[in-house]
Coordinates of C-alpha atoms and ligand atoms in Angstrom, one line a residue:
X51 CA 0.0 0.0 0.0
X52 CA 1.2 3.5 -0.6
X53 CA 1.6 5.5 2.2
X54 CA 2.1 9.1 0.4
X55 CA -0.5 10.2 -2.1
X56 CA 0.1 13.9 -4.2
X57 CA 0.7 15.8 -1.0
X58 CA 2.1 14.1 1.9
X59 CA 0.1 11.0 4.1
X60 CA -3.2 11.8 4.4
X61 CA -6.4 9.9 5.8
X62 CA -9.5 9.7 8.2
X63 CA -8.2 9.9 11.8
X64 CA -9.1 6.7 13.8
X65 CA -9.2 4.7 11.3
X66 CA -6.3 5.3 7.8
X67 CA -4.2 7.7 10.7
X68 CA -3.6 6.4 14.0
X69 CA -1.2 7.4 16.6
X70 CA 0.7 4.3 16.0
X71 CA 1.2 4.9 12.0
X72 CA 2.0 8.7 13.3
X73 CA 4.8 7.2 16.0
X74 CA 6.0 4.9 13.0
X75 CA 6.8 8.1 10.7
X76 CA 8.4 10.0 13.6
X77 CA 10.6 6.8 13.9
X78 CA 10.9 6.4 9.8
X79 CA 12.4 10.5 9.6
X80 CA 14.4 9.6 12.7
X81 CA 15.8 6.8 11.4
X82 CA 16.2 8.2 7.7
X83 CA 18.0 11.8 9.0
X84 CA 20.0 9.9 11.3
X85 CA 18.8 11.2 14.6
X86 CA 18.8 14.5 13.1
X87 CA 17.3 18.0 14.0
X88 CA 13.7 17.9 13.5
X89 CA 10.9 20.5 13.5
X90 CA 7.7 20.5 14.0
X91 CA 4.5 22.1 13.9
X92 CA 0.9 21.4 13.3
X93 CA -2.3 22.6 12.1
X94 CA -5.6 23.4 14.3
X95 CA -7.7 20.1 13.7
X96 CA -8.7 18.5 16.6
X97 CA -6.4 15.3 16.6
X98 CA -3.6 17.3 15.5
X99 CA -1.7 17.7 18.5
X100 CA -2.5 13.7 19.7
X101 CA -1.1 12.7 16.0
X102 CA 1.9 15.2 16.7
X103 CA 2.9 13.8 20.3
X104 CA 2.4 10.5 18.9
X105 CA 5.0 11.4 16.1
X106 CA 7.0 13.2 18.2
X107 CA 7.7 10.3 21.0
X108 CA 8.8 8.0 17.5
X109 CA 11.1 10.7 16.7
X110 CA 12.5 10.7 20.2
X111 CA 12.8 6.9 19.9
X112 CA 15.6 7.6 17.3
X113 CA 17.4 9.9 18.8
X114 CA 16.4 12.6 17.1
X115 CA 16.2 16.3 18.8
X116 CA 13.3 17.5 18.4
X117 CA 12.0 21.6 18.4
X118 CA 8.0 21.9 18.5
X119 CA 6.9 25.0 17.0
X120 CA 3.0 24.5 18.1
X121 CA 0.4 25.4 15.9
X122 CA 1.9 27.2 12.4
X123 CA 1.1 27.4 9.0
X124 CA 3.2 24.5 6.5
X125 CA 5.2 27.4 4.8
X126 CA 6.4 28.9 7.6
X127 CA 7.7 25.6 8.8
X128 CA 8.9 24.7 5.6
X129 CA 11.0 28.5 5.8
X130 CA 12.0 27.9 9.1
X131 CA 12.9 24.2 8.5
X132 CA 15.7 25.4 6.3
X133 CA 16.4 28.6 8.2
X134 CA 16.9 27.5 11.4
X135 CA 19.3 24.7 9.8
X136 CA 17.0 21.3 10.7
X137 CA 17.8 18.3 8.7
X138 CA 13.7 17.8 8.6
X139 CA 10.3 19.8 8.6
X140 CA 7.2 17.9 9.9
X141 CA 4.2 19.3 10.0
X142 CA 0.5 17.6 10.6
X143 CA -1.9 18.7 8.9
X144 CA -4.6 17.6 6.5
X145 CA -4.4 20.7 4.5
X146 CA -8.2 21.6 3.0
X147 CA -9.5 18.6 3.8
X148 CA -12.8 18.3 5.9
X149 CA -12.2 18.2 9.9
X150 CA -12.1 14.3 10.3
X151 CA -9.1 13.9 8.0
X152 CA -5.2 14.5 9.1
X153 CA -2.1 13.7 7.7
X154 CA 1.6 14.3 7.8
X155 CA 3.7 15.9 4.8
X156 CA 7.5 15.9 5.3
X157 CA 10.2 18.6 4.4
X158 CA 14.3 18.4 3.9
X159 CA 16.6 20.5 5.2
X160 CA 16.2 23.0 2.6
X161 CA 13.0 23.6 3.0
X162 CA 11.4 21.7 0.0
X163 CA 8.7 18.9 0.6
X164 CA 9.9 15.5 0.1
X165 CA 10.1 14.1 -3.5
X166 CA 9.1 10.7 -4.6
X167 CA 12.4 8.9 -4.0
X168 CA 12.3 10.8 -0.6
X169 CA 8.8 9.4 0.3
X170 CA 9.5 5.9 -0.8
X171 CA 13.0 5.6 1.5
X172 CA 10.1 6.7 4.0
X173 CA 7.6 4.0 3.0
X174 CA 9.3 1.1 3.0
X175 CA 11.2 2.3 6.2
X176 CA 7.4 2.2 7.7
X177 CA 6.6 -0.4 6.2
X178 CA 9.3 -3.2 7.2
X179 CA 9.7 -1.2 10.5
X180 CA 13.4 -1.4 10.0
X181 CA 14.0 1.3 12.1
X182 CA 17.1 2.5 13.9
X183 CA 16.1 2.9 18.1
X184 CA 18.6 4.9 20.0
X185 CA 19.3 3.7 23.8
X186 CA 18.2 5.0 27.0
X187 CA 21.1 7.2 27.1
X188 CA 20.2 9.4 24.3
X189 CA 16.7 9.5 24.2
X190 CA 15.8 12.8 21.8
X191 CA 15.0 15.9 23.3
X192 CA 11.8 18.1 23.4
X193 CA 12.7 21.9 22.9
X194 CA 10.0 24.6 22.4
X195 CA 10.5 26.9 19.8
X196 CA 9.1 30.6 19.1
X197 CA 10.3 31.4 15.7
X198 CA 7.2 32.6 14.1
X199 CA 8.6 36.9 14.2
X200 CA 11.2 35.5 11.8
X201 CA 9.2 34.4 9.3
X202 CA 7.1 37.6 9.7
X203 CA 10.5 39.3 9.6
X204 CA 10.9 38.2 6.1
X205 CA 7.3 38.5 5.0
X206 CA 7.9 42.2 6.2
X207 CA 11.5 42.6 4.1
X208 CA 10.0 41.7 1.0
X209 CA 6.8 43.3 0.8
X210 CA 6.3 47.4 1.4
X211 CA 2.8 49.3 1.0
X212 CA 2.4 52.8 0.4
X213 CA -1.3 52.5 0.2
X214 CA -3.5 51.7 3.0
X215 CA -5.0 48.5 1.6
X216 CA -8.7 47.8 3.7
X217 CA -7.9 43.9 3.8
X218 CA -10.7 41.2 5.1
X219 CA -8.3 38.0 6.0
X220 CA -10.1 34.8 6.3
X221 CA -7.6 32.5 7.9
X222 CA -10.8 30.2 8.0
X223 CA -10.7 29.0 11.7
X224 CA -7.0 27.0 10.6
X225 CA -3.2 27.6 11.2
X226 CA -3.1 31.2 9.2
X227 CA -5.6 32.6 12.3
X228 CA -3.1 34.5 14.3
X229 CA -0.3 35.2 11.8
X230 CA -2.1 36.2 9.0
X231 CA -4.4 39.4 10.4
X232 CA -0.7 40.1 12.4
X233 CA 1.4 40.8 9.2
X234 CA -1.3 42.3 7.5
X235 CA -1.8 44.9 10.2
X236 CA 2.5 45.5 10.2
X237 CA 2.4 45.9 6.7
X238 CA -0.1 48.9 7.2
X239 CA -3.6 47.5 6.5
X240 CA -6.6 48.1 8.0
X241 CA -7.5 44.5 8.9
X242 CA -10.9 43.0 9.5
X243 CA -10.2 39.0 10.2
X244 CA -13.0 37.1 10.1
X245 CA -12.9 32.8 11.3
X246 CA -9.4 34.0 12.8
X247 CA -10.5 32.1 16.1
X248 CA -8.2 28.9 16.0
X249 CA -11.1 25.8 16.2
X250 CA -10.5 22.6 15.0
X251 CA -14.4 21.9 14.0
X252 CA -14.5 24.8 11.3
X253 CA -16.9 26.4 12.4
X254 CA -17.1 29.2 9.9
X255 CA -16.2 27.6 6.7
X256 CA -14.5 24.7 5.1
X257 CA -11.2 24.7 5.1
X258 CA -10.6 24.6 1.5
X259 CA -11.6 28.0 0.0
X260 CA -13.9 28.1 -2.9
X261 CA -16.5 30.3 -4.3
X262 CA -19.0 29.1 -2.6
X263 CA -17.0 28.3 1.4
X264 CA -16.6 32.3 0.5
X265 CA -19.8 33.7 0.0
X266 CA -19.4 35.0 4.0
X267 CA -16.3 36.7 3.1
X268 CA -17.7 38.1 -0.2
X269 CA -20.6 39.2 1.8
X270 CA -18.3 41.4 4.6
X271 CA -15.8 42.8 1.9
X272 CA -18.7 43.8 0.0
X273 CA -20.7 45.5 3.0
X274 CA -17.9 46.7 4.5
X275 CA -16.4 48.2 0.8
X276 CA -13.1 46.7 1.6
X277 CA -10.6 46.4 -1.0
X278 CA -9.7 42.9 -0.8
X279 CA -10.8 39.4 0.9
X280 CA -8.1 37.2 0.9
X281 CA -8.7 33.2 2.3
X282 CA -6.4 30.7 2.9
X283 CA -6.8 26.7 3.5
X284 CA -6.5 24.4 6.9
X285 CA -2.8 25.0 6.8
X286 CA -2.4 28.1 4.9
X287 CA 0.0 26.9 1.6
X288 CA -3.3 28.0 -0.6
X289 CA -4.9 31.4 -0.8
X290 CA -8.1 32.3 -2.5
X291 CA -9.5 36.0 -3.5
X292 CA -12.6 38.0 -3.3
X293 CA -12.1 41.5 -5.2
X294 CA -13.5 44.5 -3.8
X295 CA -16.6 44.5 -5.7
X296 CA -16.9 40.8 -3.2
X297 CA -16.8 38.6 -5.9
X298 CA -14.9 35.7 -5.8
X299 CA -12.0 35.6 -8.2
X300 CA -11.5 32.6 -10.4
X301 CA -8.5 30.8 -9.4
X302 CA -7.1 30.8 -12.6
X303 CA -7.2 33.7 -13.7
X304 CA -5.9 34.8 -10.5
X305 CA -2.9 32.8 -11.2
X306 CA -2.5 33.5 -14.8
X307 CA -2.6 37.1 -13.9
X308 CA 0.1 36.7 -11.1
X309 CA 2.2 34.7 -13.6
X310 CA 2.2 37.1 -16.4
X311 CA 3.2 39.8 -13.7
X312 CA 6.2 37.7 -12.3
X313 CA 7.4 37.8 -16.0
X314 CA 7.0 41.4 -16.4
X315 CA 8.9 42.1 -13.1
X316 CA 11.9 39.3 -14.0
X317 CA 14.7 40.1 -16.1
X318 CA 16.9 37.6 -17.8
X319 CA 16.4 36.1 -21.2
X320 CA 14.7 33.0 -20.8
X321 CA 12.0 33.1 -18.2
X322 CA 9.6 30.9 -17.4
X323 CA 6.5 29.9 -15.0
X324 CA 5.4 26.6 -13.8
X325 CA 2.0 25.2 -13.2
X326 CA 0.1 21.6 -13.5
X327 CA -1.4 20.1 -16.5
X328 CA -4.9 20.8 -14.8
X329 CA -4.4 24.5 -15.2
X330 CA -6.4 27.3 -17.8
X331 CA -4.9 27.7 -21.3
X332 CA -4.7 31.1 -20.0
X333 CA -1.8 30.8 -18.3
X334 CA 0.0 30.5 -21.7
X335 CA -2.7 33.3 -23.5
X336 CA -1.1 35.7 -20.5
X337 CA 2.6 34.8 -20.4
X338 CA 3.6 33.8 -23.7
X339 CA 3.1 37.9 -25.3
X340 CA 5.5 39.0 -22.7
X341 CA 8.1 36.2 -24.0
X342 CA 7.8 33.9 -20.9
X343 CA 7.5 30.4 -21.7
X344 CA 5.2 27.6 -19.5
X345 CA 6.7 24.3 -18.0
X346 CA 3.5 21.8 -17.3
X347 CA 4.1 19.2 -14.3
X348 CA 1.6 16.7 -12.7
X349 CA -0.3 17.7 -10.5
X350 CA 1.1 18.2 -6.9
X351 CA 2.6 21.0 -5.2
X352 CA 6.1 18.8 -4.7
X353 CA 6.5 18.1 -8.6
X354 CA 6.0 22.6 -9.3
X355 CA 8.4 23.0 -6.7
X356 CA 11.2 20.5 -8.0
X357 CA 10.6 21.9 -11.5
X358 CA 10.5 25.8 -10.4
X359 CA 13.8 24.5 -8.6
X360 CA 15.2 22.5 -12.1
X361 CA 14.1 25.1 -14.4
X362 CA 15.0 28.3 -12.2
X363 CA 11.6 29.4 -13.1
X364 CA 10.4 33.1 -12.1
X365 CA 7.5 31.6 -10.2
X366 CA 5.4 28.7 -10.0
X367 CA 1.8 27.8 -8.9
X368 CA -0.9 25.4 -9.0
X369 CA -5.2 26.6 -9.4
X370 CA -6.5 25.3 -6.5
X371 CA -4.4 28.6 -4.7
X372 CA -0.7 27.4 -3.8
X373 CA 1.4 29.6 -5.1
X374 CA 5.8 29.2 -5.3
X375 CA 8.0 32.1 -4.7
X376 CA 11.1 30.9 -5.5
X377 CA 13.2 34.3 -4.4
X378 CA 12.0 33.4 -0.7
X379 CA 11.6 29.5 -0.3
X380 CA 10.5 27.1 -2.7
X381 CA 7.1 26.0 -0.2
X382 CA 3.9 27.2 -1.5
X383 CA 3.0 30.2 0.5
X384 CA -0.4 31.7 1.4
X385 CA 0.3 34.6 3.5
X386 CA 3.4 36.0 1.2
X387 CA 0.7 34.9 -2.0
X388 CA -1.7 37.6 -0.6
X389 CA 0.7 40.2 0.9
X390 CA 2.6 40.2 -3.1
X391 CA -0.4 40.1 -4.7
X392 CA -1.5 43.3 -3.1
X393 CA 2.3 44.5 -4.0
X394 CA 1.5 43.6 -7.2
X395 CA -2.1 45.8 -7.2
X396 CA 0.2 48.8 -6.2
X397 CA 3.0 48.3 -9.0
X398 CA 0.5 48.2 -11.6
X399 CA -1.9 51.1 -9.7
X400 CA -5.5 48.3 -10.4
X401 CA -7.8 47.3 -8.1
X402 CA -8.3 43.4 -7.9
X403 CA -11.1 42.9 -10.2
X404 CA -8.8 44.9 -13.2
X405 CA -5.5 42.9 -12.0
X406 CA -7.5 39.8 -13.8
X407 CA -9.4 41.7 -16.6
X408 CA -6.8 41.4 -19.4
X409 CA -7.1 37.4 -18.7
X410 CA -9.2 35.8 -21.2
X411 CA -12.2 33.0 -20.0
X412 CA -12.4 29.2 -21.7
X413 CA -14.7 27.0 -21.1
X414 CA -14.0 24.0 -19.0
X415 CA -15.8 20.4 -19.1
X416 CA -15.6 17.5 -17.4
X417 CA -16.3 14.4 -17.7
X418 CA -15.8 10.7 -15.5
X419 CA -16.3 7.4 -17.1
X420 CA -16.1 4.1 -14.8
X421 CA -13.3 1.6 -15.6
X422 CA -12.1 -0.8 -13.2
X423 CA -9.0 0.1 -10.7
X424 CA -6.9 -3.0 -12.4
X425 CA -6.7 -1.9 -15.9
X426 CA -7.4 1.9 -15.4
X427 CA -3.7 2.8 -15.7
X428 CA -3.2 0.7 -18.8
X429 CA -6.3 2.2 -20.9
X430 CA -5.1 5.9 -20.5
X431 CA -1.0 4.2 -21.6
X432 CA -3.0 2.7 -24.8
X433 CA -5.4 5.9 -24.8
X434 CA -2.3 7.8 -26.0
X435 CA -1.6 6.7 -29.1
X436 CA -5.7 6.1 -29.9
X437 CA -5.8 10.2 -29.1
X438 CA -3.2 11.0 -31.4
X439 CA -4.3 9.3 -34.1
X440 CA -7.9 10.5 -33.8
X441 CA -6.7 14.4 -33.1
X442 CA -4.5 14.7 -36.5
X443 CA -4.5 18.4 -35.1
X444 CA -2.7 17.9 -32.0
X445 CA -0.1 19.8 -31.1
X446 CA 1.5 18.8 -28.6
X447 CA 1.2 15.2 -26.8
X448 CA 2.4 14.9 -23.1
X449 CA 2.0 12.2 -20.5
X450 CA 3.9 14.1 -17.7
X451 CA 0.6 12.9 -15.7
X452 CA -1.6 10.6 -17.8
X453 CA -2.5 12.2 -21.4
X454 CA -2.8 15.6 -22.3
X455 CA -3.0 16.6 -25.7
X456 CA -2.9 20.4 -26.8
X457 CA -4.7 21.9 -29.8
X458 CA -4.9 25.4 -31.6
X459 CA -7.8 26.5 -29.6
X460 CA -8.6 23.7 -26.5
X461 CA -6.8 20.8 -24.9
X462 CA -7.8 17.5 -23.2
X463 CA -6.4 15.6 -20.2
X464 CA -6.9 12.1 -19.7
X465 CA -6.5 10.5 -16.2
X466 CA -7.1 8.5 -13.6
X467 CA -8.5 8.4 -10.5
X468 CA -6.3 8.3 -7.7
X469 CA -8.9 6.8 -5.7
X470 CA -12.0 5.7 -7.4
X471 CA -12.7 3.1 -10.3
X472 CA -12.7 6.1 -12.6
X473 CA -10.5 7.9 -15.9
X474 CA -11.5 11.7 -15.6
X475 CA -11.4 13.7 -18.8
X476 CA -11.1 17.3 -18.6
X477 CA -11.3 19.5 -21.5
X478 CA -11.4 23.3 -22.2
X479 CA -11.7 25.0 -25.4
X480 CA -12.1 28.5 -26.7
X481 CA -15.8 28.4 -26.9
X482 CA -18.1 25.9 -25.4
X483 CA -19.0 24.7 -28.7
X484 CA -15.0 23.7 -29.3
X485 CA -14.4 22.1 -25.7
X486 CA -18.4 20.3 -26.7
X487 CA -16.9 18.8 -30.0
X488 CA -13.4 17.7 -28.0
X489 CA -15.2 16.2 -25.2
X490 CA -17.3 14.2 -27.6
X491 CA -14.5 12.9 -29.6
X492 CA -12.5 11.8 -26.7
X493 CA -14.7 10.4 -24.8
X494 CA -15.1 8.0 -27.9
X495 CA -11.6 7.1 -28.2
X496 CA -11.5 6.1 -24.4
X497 CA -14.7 4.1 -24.3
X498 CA -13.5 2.0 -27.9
X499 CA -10.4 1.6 -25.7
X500 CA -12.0 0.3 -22.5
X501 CA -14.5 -1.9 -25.1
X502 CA -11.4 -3.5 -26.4
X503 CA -9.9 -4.5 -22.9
X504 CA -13.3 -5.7 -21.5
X505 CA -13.8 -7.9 -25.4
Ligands
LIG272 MG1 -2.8 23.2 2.1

């Protein structure tokens, strides 16, 4: 069994994440860093702290010394992780997920989340329980750390207002609720936080911000004629938008205007942006006039860090909101997200909702069609050729993560489920009518394919 999905172990508490599986991970990273330096943090769900002493008591198993940072968002462990010169970043958390789920998502020493090879020395560590106990003589160490004013520190070096921005943070009840309305209020703003009360149930919202978890927050920026409402997830790596006329800005847009901005502000001759292959086609529309070029990865905020890293890209960034910064650390990062993007509305002199404007609008369809979990993997390898043949128009082919094919006006993406008996296609086109016609045709080519492996 896989123990690591896109983002880190996630899983129902009490039942896929126990205290023991917690325990065996803390013993795992203590093995695998050698009884290293190890920090820690966690987010505000209400078996976090159980699931961290849990972890933490493995990690002291090993040997390892271990520096608990308490409740924090992932990027500022990730920062401090490498800042404070750990060999490991721990953090629990089950990012946007819904209040009975955890999960555990492991950084190196510099800060990035681990990569595959990484996560497997870590699974099969778990797994065989081949794990490295250190004697009753040097037990690992507990040492509480406060380290949170120098991550605000560097927030506070790399972004300066002139204008008084009227800013509505909606940490969302989760591990942004004390930092976030705190920096915003250094860096000038007038701040109204709203669900900035630390509660493990959610009370306010789901943790995964969307346009309809904030129609609260559109509600307040809107009565209150803020100029901005900025959201982040459970564990504050994501950041969502609601302009100031309180609508909630589509994610990628958001991030196609952000990219296109990073390119303006970079210098250099050949730079470039990273996002997934789930992304808008207006990514490309945006960045590719200003002579920036777009590097496609699967989907996963580990796989647009490592290629941000490989391709010394300008920025990087997913749609669902988590955003890379590479000149500060190569985590995805909420609360530097919002405080640059309001950076950004000064150097250009827009508000929020004309930030976006220039960005063009596709249509996006999807679609699911049930195929068993044993031959699922193999249709969408066969898919690939099937595609090609049936799209003489294609343009570019990739399986970077399953099959996505690229066409003059529209693209397709072909994969499957991680979880469910399922291959999900996803198409957008320049009109509805265009992403209509390729839905149609692919969704052919992959049910003739699954008809041939069922014959
Ligand atoms: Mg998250």
């Amino acid at each position: 069994m896989r123990l690591f999905g896109s983002s880190g172990v996630r899983g129902l508490v009490g039942a896929e994440l126990t205290p023991t599986l917690a325990a065996k991970v803390g013993m795992a990273v203590g093995t695998f860093t050698k009884a290293g330096r190890v920090l820690v943090a966690r987010d505000t769900r209400t078996s976090s702290l159980m699931l961290e002493n849990a972890l933490v008591s493995g990690l002291q198993s090993c040997g390892a010394k271990v520096y608990c940072l308490g409740v924090a968002p992932t990027p500022v462990l990730a920062y401090l992780t490498r800042v404070l010169g750990a060999d490991a970043g721990v953090m629990i958390t089950a990012s946007h997920n819904p209040p009975e789920y955890n999960g555990i998502k492991l950084f190196d020493g510099t800060g990035m989340a681990y990569g595959d090879e990484h996560q497997e020395e870590i699974e099969r560590l778990v797994m065989y329980e081949n794990f490295r106990l250190a004697d009753w003589q040097n037990i690992g160490e507990i040492t509480p750390v406060n380290e949170t004013s120098t991550y605000i520190k560097m927030v506070l070096e790399s972004v300066q207002l002139k204008k008084r921005w009227q800013v509505v943070v909606d940490p969302g009840c989760g591990a942004t609720s004390q930092i976030a309305p705190v920096i915003f209020k250094r860096l000038g703003c007038k701040v109204i936080a709203v669900n900035a009360q630390p509660d493990g149930f959610f009370p306010g919202r789901s943790p995964e911000p969307s346009a309809e978890s904030l129609q609260g927050l559109a509600e307040t920026v809107k009565a209150l004629g803020a100029d901005v409402g900025v959201a982040y997830d459970g564990d504050g790596d994501r950041v969502a938008f609601v302009d100031e006329n309180g609508i909630f800005v589509n994610l990628d847009r958001i991030l196609a205007a952000y990219a296109s901005y990073a390119i303006k502000k970079s210098r250099g001759k050949d730079r470039l942006v990273v996002t997934n292959v789930e992304a808008s086609m207006c990514v490309e529309r945006t960045v590719e006039p200003l002579g920036g070029r777009v590097v496609r990865v699967k989907v996963g905020d580990v796989y647009v860090a490592e290629a941000v890293k490989k391709f010394d890209a300008v920025f990087g960034g997913e749609p669902c909101g988590a955003w890379i910064h590479p000149q500060h650390h190569y985590c995805p990062d909420g609360i530097l997200s919002s405080t640059l993007l309001l950076k950004a509305l000064e150097d250009e002199d827009k508000r929020l909702s004309e930030f976006v404007a220039h960005v063009p609008v596709f249509q996006v369809l999807r679609r699911n069609i049930r195929c068993r979990n044993e031959i699922k993997h193999a249709v969408i390898e066969r898919a690939a050729d099937h595609l090609k043949a049936s799209f003489p128009d294609c343009r570019d082919l990739s399986t970077v993560d399953g099959v996505r094919l690229t066409f003059e006006d529209g693209w397709v993406l072909v994969r499957a489920s991680g979880t469910e008996p399922l291959v999900r296609l996803t198409v957008e086109g320049e009109s509805l009518k265009v992403a209509e016609k390729i839905m149609e045709k692919a969704a052919n080519v992959i049910a003739n394919v699954l008809e041939d492996f069922e014959r």
